[in-house]
Tab-separated table of N, CA, C and O in Angstrom:
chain	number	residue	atom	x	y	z
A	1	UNK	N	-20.707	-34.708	4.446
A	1	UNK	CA	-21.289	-33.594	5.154
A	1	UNK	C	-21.669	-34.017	6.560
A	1	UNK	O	-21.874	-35.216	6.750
A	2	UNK	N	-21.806	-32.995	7.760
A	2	UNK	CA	-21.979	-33.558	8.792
A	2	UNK	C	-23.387	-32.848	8.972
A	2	UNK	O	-23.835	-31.732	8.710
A	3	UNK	N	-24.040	-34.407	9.732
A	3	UNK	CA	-25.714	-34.077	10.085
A	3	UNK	C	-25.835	-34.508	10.965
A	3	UNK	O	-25.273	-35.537	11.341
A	4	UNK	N	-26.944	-33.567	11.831
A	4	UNK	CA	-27.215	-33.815	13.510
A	4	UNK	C	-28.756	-33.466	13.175
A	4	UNK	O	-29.217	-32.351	12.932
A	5	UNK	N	-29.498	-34.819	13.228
A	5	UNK	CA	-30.819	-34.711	12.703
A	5	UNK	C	-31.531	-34.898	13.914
A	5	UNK	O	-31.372	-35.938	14.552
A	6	UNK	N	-32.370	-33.923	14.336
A	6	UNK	CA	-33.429	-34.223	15.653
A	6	UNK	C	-34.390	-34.769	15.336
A	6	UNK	O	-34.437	-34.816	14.106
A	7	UNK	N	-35.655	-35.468	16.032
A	7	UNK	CA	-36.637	-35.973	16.015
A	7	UNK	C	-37.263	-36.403	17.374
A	7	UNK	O	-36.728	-36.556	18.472
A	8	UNK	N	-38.837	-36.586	16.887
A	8	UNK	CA	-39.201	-37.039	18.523
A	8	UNK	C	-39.915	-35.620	19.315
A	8	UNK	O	-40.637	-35.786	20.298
A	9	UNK	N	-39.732	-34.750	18.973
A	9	UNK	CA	-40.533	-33.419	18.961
A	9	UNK	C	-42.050	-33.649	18.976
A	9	UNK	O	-42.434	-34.771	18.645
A	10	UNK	N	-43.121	-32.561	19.380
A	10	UNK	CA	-44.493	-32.657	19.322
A	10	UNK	C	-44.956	-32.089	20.187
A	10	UNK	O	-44.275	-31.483	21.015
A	11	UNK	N	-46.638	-32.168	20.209
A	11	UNK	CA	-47.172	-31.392	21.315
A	11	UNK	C	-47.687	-32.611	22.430
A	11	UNK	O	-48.270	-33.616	22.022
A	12	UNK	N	-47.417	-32.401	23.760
A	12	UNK	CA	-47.606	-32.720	25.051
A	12	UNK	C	-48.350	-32.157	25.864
A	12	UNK	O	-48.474	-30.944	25.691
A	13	UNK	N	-48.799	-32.528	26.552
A	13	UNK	CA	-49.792	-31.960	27.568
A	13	UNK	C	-49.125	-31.704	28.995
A	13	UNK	O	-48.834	-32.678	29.690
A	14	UNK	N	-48.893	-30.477	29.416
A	14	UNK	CA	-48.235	-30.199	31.256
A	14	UNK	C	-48.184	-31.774	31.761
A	14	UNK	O	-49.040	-32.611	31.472
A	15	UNK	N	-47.147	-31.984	32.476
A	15	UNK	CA	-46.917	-32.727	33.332
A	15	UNK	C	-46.518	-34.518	32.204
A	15	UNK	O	-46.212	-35.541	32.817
A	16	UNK	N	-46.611	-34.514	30.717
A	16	UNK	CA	-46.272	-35.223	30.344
A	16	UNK	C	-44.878	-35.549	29.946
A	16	UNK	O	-43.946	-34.985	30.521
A	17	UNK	N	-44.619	-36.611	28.797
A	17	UNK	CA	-43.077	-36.754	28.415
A	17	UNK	C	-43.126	-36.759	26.708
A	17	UNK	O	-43.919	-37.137	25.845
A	18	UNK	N	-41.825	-36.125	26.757
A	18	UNK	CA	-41.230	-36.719	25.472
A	18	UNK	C	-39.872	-37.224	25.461
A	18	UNK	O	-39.407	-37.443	26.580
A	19	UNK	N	-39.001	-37.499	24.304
A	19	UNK	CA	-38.174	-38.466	24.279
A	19	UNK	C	-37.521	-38.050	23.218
A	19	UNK	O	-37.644	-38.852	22.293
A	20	UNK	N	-36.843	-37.083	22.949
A	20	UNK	CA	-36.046	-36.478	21.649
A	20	UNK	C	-34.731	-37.393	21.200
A	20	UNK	O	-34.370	-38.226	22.032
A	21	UNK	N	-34.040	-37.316	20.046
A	21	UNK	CA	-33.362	-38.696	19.869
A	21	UNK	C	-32.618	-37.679	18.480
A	21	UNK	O	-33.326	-37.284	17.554
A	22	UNK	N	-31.302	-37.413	18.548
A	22	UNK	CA	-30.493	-36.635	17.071
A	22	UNK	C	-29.279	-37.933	16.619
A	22	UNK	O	-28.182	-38.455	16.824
A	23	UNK	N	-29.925	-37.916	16.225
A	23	UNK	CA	-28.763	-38.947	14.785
A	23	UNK	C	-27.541	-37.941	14.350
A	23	UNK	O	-27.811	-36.777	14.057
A	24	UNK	N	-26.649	-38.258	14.328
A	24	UNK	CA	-25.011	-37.381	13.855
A	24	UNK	C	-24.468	-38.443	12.913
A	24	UNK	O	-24.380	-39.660	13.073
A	25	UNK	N	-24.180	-37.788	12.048
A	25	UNK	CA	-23.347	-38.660	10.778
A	25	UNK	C	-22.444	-37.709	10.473
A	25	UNK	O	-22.608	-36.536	10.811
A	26	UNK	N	-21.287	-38.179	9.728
A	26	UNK	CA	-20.375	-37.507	8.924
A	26	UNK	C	-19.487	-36.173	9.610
A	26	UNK	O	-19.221	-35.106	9.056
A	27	UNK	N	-19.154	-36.588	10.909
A	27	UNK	CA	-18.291	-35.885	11.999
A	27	UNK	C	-16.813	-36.189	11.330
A	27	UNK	O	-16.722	-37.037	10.442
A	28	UNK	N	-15.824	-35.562	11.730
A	28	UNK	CA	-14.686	-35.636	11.258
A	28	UNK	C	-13.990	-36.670	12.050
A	28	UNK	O	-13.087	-37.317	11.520
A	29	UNK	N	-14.267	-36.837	13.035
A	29	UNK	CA	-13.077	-37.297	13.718
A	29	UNK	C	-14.345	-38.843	14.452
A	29	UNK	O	-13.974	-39.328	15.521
A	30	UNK	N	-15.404	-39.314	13.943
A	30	UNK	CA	-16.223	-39.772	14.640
A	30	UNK	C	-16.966	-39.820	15.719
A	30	UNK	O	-16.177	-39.245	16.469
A	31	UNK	N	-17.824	-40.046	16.345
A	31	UNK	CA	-19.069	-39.888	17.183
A	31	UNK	C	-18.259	-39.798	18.210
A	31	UNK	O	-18.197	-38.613	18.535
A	32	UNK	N	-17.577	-40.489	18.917
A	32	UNK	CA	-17.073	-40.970	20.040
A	32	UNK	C	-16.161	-39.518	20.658
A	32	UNK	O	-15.899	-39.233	21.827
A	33	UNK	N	-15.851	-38.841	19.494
A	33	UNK	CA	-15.149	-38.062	20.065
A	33	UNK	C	-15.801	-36.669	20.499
A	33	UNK	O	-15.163	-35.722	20.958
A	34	UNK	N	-16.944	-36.697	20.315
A	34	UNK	CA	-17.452	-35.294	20.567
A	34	UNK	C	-18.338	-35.519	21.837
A	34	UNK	O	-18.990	-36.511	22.162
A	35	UNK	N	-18.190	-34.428	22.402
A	35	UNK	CA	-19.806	-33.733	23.703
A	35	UNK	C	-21.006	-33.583	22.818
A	35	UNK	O	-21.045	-32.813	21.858
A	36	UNK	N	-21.872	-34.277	23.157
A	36	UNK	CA	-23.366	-33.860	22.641
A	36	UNK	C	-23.693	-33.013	23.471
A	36	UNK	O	-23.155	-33.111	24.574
A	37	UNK	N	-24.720	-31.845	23.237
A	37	UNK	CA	-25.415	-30.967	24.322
A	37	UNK	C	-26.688	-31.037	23.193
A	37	UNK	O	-26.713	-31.382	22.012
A	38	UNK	N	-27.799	-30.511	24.190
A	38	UNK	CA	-28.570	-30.165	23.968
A	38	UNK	C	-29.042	-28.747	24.369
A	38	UNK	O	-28.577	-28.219	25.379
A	39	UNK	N	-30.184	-27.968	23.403
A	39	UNK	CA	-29.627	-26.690	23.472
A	39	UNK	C	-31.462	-26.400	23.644
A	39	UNK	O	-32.197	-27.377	23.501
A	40	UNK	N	-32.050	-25.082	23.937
A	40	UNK	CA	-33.263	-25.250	22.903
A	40	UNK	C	-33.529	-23.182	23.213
A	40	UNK	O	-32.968	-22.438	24.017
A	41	UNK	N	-34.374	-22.955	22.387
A	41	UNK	CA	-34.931	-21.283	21.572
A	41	UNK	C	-36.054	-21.185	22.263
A	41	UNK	O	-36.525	-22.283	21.966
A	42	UNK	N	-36.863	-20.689	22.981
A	42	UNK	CA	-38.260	-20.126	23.229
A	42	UNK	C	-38.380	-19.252	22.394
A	42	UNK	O	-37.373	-18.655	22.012
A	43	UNK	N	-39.594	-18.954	21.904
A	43	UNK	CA	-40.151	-17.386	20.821
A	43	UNK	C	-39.719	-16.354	21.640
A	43	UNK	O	-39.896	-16.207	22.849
A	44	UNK	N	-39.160	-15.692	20.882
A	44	UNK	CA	-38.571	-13.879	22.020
A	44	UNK	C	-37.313	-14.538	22.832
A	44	UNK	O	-36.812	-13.770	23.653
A	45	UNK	N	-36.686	-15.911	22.731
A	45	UNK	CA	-35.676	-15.542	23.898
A	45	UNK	C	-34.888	-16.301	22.919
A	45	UNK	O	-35.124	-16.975	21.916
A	46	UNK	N	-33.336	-15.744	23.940
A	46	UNK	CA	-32.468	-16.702	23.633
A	46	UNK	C	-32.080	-18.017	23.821
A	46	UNK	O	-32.714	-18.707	24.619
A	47	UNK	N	-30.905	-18.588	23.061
A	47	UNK	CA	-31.442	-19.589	22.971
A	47	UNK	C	-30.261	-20.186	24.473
A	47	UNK	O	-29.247	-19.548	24.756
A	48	UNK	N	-30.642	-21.327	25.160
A	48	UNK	CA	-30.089	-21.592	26.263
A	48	UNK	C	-29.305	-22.978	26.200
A	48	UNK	O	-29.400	-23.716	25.220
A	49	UNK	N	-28.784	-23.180	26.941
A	49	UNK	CA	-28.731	-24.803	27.484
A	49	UNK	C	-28.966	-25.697	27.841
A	49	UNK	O	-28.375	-25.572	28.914
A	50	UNK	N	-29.440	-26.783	27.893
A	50	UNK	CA	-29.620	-27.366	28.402
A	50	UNK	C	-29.439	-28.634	29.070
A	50	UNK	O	-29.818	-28.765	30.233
A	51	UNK	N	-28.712	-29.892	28.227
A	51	UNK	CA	-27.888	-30.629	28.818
A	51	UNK	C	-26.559	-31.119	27.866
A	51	UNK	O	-26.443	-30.844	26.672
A	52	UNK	N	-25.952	-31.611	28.367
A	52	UNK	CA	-24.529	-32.187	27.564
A	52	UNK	C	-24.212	-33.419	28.637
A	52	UNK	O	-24.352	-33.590	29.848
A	53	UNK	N	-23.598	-34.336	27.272
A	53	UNK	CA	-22.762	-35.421	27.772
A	53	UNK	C	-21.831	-35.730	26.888
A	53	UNK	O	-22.018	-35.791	25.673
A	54	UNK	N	-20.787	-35.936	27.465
A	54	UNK	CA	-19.527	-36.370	26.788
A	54	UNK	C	-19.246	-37.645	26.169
A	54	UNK	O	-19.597	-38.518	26.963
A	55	UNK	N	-18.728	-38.196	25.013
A	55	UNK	CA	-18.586	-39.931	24.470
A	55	UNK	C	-18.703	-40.388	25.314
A	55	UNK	O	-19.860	-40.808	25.357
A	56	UNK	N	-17.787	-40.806	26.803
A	56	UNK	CA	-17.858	-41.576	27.339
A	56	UNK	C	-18.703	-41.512	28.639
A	56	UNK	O	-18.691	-42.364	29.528
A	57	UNK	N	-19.430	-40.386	28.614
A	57	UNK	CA	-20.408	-40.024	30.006
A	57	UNK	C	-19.303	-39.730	31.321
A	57	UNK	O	-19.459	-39.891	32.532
A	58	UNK	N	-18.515	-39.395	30.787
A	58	UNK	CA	-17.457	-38.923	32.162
A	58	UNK	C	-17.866	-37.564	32.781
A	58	UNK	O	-17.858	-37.230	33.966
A	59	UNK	N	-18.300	-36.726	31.457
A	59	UNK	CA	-18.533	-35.625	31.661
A	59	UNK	C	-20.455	-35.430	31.443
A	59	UNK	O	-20.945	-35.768	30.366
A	60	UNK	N	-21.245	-34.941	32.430
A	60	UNK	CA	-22.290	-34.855	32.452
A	60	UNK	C	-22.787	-33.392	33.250
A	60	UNK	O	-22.768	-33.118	34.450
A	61	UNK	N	-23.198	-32.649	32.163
A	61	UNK	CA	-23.940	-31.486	32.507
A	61	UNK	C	-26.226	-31.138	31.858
A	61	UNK	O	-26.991	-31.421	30.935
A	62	UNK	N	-26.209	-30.476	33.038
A	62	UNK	CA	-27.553	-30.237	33.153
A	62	UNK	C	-28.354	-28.635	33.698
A	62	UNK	O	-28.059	-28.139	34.785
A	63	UNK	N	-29.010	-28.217	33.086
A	63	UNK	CA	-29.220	-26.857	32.991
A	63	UNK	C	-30.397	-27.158	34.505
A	63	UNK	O	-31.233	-28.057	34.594
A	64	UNK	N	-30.032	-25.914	35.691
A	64	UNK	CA	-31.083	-26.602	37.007
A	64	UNK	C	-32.058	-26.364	36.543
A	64	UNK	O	-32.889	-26.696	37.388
A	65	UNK	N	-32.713	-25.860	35.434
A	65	UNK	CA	-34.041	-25.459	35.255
A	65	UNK	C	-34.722	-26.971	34.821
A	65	UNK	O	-35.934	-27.177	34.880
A	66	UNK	N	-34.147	-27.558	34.563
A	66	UNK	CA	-34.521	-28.960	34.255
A	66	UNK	C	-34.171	-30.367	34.832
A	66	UNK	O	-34.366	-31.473	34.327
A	67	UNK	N	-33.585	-30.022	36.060
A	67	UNK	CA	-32.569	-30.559	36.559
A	67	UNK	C	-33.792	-31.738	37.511
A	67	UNK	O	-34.684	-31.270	38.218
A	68	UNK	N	-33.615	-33.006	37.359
A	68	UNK	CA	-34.534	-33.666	38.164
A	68	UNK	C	-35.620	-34.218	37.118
A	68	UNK	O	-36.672	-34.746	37.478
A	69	UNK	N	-35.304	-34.065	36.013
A	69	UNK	CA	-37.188	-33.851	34.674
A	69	UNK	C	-36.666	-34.258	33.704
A	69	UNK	O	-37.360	-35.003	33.012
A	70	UNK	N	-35.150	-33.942	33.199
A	70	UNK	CA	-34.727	-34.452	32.068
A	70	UNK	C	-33.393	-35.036	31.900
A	70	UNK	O	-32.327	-34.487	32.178
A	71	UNK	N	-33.499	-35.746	31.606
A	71	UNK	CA	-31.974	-37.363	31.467
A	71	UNK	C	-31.727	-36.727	30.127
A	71	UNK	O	-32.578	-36.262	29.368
A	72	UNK	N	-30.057	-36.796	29.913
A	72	UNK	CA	-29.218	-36.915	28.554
A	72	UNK	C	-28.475	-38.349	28.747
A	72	UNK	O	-27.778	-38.800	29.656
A	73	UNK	N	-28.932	-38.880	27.477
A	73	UNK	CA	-28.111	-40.208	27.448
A	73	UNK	C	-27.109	-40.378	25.522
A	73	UNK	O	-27.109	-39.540	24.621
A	74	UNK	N	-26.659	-41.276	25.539
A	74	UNK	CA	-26.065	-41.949	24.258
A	74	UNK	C	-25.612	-42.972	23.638
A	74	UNK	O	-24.823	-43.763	24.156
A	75	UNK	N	-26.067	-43.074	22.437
A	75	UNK	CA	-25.778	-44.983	22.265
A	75	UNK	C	-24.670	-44.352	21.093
A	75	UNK	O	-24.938	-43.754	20.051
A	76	UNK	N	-23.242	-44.740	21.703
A	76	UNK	CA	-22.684	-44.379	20.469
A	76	UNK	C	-22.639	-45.415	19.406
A	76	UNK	O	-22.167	-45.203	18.289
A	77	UNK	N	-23.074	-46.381	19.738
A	77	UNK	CA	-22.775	-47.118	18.343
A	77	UNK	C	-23.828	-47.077	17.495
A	77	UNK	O	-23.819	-47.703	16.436
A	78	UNK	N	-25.049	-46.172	17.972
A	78	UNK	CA	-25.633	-45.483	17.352
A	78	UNK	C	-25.599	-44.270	16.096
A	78	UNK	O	-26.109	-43.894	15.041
A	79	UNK	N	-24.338	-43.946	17.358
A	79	UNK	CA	-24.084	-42.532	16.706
A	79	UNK	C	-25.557	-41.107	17.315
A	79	UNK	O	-25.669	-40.078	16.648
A	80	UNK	N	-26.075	-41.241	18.023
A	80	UNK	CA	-27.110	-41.241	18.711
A	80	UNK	C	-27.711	-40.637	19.782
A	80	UNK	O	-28.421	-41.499	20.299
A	81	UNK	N	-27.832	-39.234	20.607
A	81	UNK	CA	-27.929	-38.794	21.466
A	81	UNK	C	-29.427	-38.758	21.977
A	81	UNK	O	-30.381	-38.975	21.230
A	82	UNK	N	-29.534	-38.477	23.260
A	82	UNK	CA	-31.061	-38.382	23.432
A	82	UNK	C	-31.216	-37.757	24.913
A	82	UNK	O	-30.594	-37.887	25.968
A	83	UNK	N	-32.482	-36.929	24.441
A	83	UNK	CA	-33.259	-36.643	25.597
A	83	UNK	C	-34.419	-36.344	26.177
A	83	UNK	O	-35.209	-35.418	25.995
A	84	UNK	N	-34.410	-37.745	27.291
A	84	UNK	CA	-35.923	-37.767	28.190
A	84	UNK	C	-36.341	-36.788	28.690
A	84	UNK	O	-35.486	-36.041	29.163
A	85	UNK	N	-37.359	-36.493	28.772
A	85	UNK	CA	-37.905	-35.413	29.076
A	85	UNK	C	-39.299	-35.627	29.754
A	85	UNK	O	-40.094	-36.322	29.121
A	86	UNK	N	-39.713	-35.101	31.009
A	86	UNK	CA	-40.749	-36.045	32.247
A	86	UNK	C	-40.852	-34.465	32.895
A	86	UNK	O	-40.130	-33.526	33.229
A	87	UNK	N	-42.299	-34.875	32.821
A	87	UNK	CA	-42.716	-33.600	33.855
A	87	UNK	C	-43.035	-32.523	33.195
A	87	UNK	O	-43.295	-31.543	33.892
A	88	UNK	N	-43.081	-32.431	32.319
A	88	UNK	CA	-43.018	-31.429	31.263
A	88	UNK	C	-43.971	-30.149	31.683
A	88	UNK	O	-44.961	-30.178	32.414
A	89	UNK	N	-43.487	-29.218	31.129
A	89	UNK	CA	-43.817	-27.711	31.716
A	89	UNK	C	-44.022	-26.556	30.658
A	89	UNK	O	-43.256	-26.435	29.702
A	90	UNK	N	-45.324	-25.532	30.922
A	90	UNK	CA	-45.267	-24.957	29.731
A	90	UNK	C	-44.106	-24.120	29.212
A	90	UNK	O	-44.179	-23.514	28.143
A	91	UNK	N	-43.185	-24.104	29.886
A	91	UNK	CA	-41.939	-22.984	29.745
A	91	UNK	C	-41.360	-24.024	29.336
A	91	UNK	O	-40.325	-23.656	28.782
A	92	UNK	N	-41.483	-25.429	29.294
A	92	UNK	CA	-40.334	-26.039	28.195
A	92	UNK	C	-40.708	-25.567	27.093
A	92	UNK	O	-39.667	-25.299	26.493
A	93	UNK	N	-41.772	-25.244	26.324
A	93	UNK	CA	-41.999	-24.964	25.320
A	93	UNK	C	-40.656	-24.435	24.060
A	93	UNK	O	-40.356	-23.249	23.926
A	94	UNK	N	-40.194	-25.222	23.494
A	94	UNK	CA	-39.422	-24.393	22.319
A	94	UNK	C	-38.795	-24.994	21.218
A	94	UNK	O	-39.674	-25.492	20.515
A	95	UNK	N	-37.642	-25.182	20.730
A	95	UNK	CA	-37.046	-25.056	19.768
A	95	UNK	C	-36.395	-25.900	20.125
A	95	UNK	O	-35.883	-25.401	21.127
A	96	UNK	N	-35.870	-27.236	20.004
A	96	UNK	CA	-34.894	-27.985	21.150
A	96	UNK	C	-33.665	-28.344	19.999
A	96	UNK	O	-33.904	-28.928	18.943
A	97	UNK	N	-32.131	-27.814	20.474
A	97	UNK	CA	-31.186	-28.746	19.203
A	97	UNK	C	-30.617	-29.296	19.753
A	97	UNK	O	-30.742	-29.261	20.977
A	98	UNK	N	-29.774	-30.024	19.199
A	98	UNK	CA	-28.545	-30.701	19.498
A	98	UNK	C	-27.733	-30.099	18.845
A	98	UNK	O	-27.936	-29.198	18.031
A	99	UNK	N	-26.382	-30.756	19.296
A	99	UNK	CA	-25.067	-29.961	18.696
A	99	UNK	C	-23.601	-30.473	19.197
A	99	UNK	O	-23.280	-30.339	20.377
A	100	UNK	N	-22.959	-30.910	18.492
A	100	UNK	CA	-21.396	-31.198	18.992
A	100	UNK	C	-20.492	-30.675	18.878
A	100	UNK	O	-20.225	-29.938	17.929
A	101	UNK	N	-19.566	-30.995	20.104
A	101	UNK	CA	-18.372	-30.585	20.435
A	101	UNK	C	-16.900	-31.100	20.816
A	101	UNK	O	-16.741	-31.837	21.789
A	102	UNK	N	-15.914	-30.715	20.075
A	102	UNK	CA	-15.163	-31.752	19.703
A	102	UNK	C	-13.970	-31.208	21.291
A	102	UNK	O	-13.968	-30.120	21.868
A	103	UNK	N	-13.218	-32.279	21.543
A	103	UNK	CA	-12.988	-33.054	22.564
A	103	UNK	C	-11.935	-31.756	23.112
A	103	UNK	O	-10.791	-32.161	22.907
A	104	UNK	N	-11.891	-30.529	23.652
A	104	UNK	CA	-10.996	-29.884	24.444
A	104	UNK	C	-11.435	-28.088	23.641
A	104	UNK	O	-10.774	-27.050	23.644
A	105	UNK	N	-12.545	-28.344	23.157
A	105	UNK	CA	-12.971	-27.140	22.724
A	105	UNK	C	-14.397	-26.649	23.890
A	105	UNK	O	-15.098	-27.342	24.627
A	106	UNK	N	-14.387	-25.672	23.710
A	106	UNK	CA	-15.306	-24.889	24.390
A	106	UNK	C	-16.759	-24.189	23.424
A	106	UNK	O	-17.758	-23.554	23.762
A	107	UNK	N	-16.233	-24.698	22.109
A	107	UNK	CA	-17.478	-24.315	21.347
A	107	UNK	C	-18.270	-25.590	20.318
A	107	UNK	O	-17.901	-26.416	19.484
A	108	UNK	N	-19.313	-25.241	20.837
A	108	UNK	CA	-20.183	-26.482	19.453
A	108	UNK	C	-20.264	-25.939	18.257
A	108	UNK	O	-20.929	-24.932	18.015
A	109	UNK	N	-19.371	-26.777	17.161
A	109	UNK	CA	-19.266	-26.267	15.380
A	109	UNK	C	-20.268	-27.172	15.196
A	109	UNK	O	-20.914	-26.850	14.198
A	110	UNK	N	-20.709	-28.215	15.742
A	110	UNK	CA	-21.824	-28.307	14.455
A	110	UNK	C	-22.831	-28.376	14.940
A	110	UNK	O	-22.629	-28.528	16.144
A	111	UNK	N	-24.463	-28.348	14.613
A	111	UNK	CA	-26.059	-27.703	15.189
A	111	UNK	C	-26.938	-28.596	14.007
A	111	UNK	O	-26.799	-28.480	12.789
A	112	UNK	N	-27.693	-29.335	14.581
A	112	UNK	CA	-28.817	-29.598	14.471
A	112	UNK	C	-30.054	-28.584	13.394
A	112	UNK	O	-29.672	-27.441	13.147
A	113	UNK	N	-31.394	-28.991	12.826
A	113	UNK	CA	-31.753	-27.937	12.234
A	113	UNK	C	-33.092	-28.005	13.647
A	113	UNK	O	-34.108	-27.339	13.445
A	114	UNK	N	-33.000	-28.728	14.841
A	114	UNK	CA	-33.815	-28.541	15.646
A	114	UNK	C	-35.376	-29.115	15.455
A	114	UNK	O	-36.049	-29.202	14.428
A	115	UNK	N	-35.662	-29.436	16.698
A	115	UNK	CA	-37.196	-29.938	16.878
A	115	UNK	C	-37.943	-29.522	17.768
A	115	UNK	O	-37.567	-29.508	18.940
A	116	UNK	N	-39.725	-28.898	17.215
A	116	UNK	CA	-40.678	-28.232	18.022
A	116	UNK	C	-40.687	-29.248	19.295
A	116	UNK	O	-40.437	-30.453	19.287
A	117	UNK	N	-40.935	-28.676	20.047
A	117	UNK	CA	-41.793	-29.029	21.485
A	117	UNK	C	-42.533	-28.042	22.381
A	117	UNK	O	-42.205	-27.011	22.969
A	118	UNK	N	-43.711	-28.784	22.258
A	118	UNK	CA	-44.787	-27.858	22.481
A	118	UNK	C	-45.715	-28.164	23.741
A	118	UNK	O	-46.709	-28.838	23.471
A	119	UNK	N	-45.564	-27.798	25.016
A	119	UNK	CA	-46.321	-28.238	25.827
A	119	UNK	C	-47.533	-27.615	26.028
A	119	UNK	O	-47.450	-26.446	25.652
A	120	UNK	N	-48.625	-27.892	26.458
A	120	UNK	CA	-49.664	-26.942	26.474
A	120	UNK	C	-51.181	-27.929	26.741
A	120	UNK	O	-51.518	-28.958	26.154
A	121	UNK	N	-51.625	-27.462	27.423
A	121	UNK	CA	-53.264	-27.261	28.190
A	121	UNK	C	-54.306	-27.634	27.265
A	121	UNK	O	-55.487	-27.565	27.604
């Protein structure tokens, strides 16, 4: 079965960090070959984008709303995605997933079951 387990979630205080980290097992074609993104839900909204990187970091995308505050990185021999997160803001507030995407597709088949992050005063 394939699992994209988040962790590293919690509550933060404005202007702090967290450090989210999804473990992927049991991909078809192995780690190396997929785009990680990261995705995340606010209550009432949809859910958005937020960063992606490709196996080999050739390809690196970042949502500007976060652009400058939060690093996507990957240890593939991990199997392993992650993301720093600095500066933190109450509108990060949400639902954060991960999710992969296999190598010339335009859609992520597989999703994370997601992790809170909660900034707040």
């Amino acid at each position: 079965q394939v699992q994209l387990v988040e962790s590293g979630g919690g509550l933060v205080q404005p202007g702090g960090s967290l450090r989210l980290s999804c473990a992927a097992s049991g991909l078809p074609f192995g780690f190396g070959y997929y785009t990680m993104g990261w995705f995340r839900q606010a209550p009432g909204k949809e859910r958005e984008f937020v960063a992606a990187l490709s196996w080999s970091g050739g390809f690196r995308d970042l949502a500007d709303s976060v652009k400058g505050r939060f690093t996507a990185s990957r240890d593939d021999a991990k199997n392993t995605v992650y993301l720093q997160m600095n500066s933190l803001k109450s509108e990060d507030t949400a639902v954060y997933y991960c999710a992969a995407r296999e190598r010339f597709r335009n859609d992520y088949a597989y999703w994370g079951q997601g992790t809170q992050v909660t900034v707040s005063s």
